[in-house]
Coordinates of C-alpha atoms and ligand atoms in Angstrom, one line a residue:
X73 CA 44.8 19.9 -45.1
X74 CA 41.8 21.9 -44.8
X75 CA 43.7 24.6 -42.8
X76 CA 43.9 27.8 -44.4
X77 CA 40.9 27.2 -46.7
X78 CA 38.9 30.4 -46.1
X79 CA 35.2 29.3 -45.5
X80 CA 32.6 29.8 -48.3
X81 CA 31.0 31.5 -46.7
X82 CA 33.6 34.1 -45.9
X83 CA 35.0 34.7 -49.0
X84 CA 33.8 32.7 -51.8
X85 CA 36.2 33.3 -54.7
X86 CA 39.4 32.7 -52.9
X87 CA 37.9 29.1 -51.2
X88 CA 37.5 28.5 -55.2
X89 CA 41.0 29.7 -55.6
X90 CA 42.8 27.6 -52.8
X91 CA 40.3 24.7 -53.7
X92 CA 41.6 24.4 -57.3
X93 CA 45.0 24.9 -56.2
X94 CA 45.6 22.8 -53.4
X95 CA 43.1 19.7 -55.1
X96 CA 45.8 19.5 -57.7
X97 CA 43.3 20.7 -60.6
X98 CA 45.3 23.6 -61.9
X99 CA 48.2 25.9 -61.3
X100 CA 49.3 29.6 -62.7
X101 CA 51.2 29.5 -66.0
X102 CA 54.7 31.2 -66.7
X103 CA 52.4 33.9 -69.0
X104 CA 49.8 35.6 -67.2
X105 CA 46.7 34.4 -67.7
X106 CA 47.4 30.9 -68.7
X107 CA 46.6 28.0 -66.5
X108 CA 48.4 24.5 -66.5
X109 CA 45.8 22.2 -66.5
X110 CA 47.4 19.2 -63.5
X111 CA 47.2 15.2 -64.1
X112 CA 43.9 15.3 -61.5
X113 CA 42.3 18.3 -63.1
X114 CA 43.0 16.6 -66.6
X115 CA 41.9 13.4 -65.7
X116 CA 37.9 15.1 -64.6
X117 CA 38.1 17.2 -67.9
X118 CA 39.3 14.2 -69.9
X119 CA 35.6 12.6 -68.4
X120 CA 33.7 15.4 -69.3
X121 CA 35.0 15.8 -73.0
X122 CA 34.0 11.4 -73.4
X123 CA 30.8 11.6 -72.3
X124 CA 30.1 15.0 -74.7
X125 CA 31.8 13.4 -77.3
X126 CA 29.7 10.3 -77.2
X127 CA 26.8 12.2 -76.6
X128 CA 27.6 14.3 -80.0
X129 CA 28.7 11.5 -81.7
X130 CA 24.8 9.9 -81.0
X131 CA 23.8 13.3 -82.7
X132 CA 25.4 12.3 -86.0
X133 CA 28.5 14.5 -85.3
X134 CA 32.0 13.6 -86.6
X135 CA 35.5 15.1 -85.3
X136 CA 37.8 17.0 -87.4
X137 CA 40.9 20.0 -86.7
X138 CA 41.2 23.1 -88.3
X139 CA 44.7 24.7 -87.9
X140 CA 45.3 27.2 -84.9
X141 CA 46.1 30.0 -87.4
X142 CA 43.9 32.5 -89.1
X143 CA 44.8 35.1 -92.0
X144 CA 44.0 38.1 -90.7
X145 CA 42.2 38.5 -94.4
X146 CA 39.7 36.2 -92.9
X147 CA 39.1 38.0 -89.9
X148 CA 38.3 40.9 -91.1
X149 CA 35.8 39.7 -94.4
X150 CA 33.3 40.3 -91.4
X151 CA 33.1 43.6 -89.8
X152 CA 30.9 42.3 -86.9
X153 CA 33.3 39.1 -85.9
X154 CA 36.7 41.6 -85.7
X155 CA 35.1 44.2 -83.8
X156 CA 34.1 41.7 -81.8
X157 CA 37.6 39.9 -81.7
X158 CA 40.2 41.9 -82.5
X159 CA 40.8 43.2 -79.1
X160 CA 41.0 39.6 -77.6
X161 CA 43.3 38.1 -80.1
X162 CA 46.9 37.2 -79.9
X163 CA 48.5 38.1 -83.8
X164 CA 51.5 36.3 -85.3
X165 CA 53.3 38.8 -87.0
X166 CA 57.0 37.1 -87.3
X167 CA 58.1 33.6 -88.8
X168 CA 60.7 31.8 -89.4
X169 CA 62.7 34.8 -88.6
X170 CA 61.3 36.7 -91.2
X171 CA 58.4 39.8 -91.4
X172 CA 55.4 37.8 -92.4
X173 CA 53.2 39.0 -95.6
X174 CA 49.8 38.8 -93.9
X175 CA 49.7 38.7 -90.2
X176 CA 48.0 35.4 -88.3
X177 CA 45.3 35.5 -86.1
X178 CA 45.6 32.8 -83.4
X179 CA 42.1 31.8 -83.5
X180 CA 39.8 33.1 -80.5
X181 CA 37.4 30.5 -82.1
X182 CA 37.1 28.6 -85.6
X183 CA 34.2 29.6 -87.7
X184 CA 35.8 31.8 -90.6
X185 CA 38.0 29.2 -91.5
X186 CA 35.6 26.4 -91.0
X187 CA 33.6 28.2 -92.8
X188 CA 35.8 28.7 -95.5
X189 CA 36.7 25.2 -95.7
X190 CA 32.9 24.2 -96.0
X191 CA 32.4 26.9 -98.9
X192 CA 35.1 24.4 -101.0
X193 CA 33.1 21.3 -99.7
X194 CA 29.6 22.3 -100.2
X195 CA 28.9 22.0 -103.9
X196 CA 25.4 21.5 -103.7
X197 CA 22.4 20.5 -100.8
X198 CA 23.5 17.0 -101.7
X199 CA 26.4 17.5 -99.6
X200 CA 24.4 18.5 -96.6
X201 CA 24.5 19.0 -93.4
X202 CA 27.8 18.8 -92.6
X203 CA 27.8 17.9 -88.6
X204 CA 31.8 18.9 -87.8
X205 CA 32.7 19.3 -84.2
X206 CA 36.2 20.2 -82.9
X207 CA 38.1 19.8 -79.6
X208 CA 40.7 22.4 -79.5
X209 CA 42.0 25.1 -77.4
X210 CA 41.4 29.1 -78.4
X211 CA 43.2 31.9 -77.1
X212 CA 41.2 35.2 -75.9
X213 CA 43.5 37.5 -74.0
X214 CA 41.9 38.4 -71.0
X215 CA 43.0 41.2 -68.6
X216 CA 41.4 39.6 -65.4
X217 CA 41.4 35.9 -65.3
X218 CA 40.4 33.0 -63.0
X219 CA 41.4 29.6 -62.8
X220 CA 39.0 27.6 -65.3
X221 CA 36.6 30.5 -65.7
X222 CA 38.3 32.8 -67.4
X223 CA 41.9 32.2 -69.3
X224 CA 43.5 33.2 -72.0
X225 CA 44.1 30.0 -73.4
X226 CA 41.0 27.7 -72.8
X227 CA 40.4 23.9 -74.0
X228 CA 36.8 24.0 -75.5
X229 CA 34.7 22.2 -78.1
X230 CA 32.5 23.9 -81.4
X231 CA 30.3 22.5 -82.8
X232 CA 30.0 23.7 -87.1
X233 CA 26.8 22.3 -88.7
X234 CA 25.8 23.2 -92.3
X235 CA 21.9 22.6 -93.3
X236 CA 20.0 23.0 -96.5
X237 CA 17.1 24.9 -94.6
X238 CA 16.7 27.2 -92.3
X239 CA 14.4 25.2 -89.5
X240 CA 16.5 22.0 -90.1
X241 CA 19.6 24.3 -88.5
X242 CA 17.0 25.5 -85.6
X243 CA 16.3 22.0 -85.2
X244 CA 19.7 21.1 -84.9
X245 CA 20.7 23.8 -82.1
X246 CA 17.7 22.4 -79.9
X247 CA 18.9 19.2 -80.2
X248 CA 22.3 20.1 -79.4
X249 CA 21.1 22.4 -76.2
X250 CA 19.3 19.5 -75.2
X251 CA 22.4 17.4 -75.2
X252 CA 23.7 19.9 -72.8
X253 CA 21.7 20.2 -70.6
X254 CA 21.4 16.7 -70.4
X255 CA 25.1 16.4 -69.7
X256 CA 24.9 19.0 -67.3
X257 CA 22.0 17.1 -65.4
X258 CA 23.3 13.5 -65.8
X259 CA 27.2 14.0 -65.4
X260 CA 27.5 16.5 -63.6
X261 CA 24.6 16.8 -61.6
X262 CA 23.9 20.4 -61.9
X263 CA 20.2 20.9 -63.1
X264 CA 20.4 24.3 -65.8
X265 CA 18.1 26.3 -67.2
X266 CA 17.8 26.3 -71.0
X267 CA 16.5 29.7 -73.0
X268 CA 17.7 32.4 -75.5
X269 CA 20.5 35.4 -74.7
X270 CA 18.7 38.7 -75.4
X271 CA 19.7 40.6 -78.3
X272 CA 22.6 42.2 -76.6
X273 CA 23.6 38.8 -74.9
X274 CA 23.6 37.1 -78.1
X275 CA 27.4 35.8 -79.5
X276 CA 28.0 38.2 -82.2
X277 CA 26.7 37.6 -85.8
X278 CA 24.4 34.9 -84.5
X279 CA 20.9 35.0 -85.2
X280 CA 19.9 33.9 -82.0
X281 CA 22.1 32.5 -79.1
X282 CA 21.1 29.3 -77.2
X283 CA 22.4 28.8 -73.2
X284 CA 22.3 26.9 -70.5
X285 CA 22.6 28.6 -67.3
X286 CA 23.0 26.8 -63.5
X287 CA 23.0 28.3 -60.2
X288 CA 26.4 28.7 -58.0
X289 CA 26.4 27.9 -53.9
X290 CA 26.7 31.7 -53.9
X291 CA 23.3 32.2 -56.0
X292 CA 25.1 33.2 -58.7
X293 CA 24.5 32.3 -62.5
X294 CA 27.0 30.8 -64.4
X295 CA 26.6 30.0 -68.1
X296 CA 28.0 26.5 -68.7
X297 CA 29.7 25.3 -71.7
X298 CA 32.7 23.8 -72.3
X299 CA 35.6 26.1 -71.1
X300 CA 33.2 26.3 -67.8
X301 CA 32.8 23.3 -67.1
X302 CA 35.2 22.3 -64.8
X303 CA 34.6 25.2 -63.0
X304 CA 31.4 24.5 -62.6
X305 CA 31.8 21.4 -61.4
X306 CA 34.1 22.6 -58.7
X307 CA 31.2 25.6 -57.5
X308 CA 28.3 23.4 -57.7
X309 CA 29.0 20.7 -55.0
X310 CA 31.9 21.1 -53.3
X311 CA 32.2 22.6 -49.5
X312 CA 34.9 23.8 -47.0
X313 CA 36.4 20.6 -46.8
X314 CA 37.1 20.9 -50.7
X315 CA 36.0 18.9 -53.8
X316 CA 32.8 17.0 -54.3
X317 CA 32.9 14.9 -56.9
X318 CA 29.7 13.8 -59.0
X319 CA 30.8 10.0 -59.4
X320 CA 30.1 10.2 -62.8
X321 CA 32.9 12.6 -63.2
X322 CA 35.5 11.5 -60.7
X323 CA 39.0 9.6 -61.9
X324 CA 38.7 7.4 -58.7
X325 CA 36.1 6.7 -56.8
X326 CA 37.0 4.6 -54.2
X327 CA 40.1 5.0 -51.8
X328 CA 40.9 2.3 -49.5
X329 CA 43.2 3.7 -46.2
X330 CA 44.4 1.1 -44.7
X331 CA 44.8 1.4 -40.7
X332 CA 47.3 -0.9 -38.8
X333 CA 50.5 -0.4 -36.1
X334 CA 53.4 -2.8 -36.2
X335 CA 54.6 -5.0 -39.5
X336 CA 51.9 -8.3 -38.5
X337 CA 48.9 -5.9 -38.8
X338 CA 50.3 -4.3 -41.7
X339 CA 50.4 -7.7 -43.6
X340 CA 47.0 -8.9 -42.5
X341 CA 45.3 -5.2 -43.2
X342 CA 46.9 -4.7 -46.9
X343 CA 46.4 -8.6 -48.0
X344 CA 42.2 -8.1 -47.8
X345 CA 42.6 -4.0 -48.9
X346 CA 44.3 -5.5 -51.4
X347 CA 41.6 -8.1 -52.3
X348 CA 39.0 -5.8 -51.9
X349 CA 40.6 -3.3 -54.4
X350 CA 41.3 -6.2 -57.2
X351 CA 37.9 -7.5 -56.5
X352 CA 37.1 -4.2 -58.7
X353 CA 39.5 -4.7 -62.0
X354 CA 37.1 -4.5 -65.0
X355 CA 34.7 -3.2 -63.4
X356 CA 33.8 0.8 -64.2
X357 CA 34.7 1.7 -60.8
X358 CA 38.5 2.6 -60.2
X359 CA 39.8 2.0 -56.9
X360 CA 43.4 2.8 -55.1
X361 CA 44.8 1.5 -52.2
X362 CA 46.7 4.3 -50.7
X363 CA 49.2 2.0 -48.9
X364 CA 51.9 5.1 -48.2
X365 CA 54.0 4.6 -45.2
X366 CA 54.7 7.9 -44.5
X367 CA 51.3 9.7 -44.1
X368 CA 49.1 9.1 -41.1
X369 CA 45.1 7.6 -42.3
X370 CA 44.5 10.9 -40.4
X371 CA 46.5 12.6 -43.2
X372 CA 45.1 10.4 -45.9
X373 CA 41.5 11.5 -44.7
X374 CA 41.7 15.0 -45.2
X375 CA 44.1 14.6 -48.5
X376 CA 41.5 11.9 -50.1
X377 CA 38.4 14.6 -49.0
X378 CA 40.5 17.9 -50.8
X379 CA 40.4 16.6 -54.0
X380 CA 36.6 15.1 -53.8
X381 CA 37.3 11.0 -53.6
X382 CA 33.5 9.7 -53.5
X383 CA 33.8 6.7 -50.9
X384 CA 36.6 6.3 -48.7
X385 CA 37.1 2.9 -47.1
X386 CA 38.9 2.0 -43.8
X387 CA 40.1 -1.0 -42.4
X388 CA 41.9 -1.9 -39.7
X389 CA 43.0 -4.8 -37.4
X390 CA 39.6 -4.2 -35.2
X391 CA 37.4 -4.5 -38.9
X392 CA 39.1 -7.3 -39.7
X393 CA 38.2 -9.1 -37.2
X394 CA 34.4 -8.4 -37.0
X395 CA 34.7 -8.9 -41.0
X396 CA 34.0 -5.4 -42.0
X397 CA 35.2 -2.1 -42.7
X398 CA 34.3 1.4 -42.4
X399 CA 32.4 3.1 -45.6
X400 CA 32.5 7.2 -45.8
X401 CA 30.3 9.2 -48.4
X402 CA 32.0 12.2 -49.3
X403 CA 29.2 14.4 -49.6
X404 CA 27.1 13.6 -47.0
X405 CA 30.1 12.6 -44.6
X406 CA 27.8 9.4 -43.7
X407 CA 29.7 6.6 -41.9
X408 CA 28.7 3.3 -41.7
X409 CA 30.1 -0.5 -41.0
X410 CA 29.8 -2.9 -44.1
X411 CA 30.5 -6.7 -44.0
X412 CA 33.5 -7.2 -46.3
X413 CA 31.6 -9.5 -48.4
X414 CA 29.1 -7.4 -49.1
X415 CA 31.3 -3.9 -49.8
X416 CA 31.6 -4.5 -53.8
X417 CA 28.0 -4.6 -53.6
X418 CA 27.0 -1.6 -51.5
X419 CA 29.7 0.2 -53.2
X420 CA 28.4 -0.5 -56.6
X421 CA 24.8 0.7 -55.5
X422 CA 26.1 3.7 -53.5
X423 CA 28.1 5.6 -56.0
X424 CA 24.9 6.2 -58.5
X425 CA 22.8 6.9 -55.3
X426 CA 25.2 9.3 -54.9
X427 CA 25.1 10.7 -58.2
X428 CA 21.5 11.2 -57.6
X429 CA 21.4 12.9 -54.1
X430 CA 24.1 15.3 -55.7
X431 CA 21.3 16.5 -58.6
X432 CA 18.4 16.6 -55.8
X433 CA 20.6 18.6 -53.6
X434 CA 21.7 21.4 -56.5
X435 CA 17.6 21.3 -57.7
X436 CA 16.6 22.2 -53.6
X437 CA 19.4 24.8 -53.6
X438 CA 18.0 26.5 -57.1
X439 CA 14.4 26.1 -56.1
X440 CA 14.9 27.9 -52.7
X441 CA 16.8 30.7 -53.8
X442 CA 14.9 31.2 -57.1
X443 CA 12.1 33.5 -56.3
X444 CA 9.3 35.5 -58.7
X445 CA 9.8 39.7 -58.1
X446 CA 6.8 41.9 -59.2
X447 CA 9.1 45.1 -58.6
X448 CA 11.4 46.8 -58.7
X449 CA 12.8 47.7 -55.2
X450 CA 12.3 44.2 -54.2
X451 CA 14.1 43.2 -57.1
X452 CA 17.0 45.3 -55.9
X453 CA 16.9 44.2 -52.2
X454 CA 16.8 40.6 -53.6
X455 CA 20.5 41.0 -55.5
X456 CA 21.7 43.1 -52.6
X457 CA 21.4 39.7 -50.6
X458 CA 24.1 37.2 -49.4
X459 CA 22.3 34.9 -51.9
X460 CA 21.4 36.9 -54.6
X461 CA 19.4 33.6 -56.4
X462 CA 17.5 33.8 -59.8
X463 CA 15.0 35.4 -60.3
X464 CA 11.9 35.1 -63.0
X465 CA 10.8 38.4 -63.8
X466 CA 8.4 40.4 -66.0
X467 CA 10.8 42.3 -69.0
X468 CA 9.8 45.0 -71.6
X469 CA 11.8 43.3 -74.2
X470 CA 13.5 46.6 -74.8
X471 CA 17.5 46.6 -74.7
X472 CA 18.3 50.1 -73.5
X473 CA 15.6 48.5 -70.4
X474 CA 18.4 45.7 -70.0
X475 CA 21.3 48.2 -70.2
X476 CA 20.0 50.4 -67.1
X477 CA 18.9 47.5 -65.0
X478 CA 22.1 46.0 -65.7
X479 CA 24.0 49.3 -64.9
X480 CA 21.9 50.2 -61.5
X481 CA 22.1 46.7 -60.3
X482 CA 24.7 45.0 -61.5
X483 CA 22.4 41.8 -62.8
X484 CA 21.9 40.7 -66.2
X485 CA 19.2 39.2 -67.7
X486 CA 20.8 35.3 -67.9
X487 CA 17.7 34.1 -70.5
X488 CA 14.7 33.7 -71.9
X489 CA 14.0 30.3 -71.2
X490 CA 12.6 28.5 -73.9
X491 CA 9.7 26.8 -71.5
X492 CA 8.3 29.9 -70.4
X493 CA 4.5 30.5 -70.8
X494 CA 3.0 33.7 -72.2
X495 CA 2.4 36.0 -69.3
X496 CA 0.9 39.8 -70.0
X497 CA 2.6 41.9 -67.3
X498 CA 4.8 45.1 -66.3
X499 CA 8.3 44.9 -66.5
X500 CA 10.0 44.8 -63.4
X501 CA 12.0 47.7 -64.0
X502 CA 9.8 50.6 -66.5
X503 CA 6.6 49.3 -66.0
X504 CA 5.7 48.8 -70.0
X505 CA 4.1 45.8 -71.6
X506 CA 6.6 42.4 -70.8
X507 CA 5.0 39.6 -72.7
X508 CA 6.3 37.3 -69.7
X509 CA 9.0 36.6 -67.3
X510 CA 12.8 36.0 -67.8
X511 CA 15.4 34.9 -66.1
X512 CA 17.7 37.6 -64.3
X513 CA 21.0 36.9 -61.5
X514 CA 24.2 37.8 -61.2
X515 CA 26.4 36.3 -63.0
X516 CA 30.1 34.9 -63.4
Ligands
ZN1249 ZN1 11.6 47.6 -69.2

């Protein structure tokens, strides 16, 4: 199954390519640009957007929809939010076979007409805050896309709060960066860095802009939020083999392949695979038997391993008589015999072990390829590497600064994180005043 999967190493982009493809997460669209989202892709996304939505839920959050269509009228009330649109957007200008009066705006994100809708509510501080968040998708048309990272049409979440004061709303934000980065760290076991975009970073008519950013195999930064998610997900863990599920995250688990020649061995091998499976109902962790006839275990292995599977058990005539079967750890490929009566068990304690070594393993992988740069030409031999890596570095403050680094290197200063200490220096780049360091990488 494997075969044809360029190594990571050799060319990074299309392993993520083939990986999403032949996992079953994704395929191209009729339109250009569009992605259909498969059952096995759904099923991981439909995990990440429960455990966000309970999360924001905790906050005080409640759900609502806003329609898909804006009035161009509303688009352009702001100068700063068209120019920064208007390019991307997809405009209804025909309906019902007629000419409309007033063009629609299919909405690259909601805030005008939430917005709006929240000037009719709010009739005095009484009524705040409002805590609305909305699962939808948005449509940005995008000249170059990738699977998950970049589509036209993407599945995301936003998040409208209305506050009576001004450090109740900066309150608010932190609390809501906080719940993604936990997410990020629990679920899907990709430890971020939180901080602030630089002024030309920022999202456009914000007052300040809030990120999380994580670190890619290929030491590149990647700023997670919804739309990224799953393609985060796929970068963070997974290897030449394919997917690597944080269990957290995964629709199954456990796979049970069944080994056995001949009908007699057949029957005695499915009845306790069987067993073992059921043994599981109700319990959290989802299980399948892949009893399929006419794919070899062999077959199975590789097929299970493509599309991530946490645990893989075997069993087979030669198990069943010693009492045991054959437990496989996706991600560290460790094999070991378990006794059969113990295999819920070990299971059950393996899975969040699991879920653990997965964090550990992304936090050694960010720590050795994040590295502090005093100057400049090391700076540039550090993003010329395989590995480019983070790196925390002194900065000016100044943007035109930011432009020319950005232009001369092709990095981009990812954040100012928001635990950094005060730190008189030079900046890396012009050698005036930096008041400490920030967070720069190449990015997705
Ligand atoms: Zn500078």
């Amino acid at each position: 199954m494997a075969k044809g999967i360029p190594k990571r190493s050799e060319d990074y982009s299309k392993w993520y390519t083939e990986i999403v493809q032949r996992a079953e997460l994704a395929d191209y669209a009729p339109v250009k640009g569009c992605m259909v989202i498969r059952p096995y892709g759904y099923a991981i996304w439909e995990r990440i957007r429960d455990a966000l939505d309970a999360m924001f839920k905790e906050t005080g959050h409640v759900n609502a929809y806003f329609p898909l269509f804006i009035p161009e009228s509303f688009m352009k009330r702001e100068a700063e939010h068209v120019e920064d649109f208007a390019p991307q957007c997809a405009v209804v200008t025909h309906g019902g076979g007629q000419p409309l009066e007033e063009a629609l705006y299919v909405r690259p994100t909601s805030e005008t007409v939430i917005w709006s809708m929240y000037g009719k509510w709010i009739q005095s501080w009484r009524d705040l805050p409002i805590l609305i968040n909305q699962w939808a998708n948005v449509v940005r048309w995008e000249m170059r896309t990738r699977l998950f990272l970049r589509t036209t049409e993407f599945l995301w979440q936003e998040g409208h709060t209305a506050h009576a004061t001004e450090p109740e709303a900066v309150e608010e934000t932190l609390r809501m960066l906080e719940v993604y980065r936990r997410f990020a760290e629990d679920f899907m076991a990709v430890p971020v860095i939180t901080g602030v975009k630089t002024e030309s970073e920022k999202f456009a008519g914000a007052v300040r802009t809030y990120c999380i950013e994580a670190m890619m195999q290929d030491g590149r930064a990647l700023q997670a939020g919804t739309s990224h998610y799953l393609g985060a997900l796929i970068m963070a863990h997974s290897d030449d083999d394919g997917l690597v599920l944080p269990p957290k995250l995964a629709p199954l688990h456990v796979v049970i392949i069944p080994i056995f020649k001949g009908d007699a061995e057949r029957a005695a091998v499915l009845e306790k695979a069987a067993a073992l499976r059921n043994a599981f109902q109700g319990s959290g962790v989802t299980v399948r038997l892949d009893d399929r006839d006419n794919v070899s275990p062999g077959w199975k292995f590789n097929e299970w391993e493509l599309k991530g599977v946490p645990l893989r058990v075997e069993i087979g005539p030669r198990d069943l008589a010693a009492g045991r079967a054959v437990l496989v750890r996706r991600d560290t490929r460790e094999k070991r015999p378990v006794a059969l009566d113990a295999l819920k068990d070990d299971i059950t304690r393996t899975l969040p072990e699991m879920q653990q070594a997965l964090l550990a393993r992304a936090l050694q992988f960010r720590a050795e390829n994040t590295r502090p740069v005093e100057d400049y030409a090391s700076f540039k031999a550090q993003m010329e590497r395989d590995i480019p890596g983070f790196v925390n570095a002194p900065w000016c403050g100044e943007a035109g600064c930011e432009a020319a680094l950005q232009e001369e290197t092709k990095a981009t200063i990812r954040c100012i994180p928001l635990e950094r200490s005060a730190e008189p220096g030079a900046c890396v780049r012009c050698g005036k005043p930096s008041e400490g360091r920030v967070v720069m990488a190449k990015s997705y």
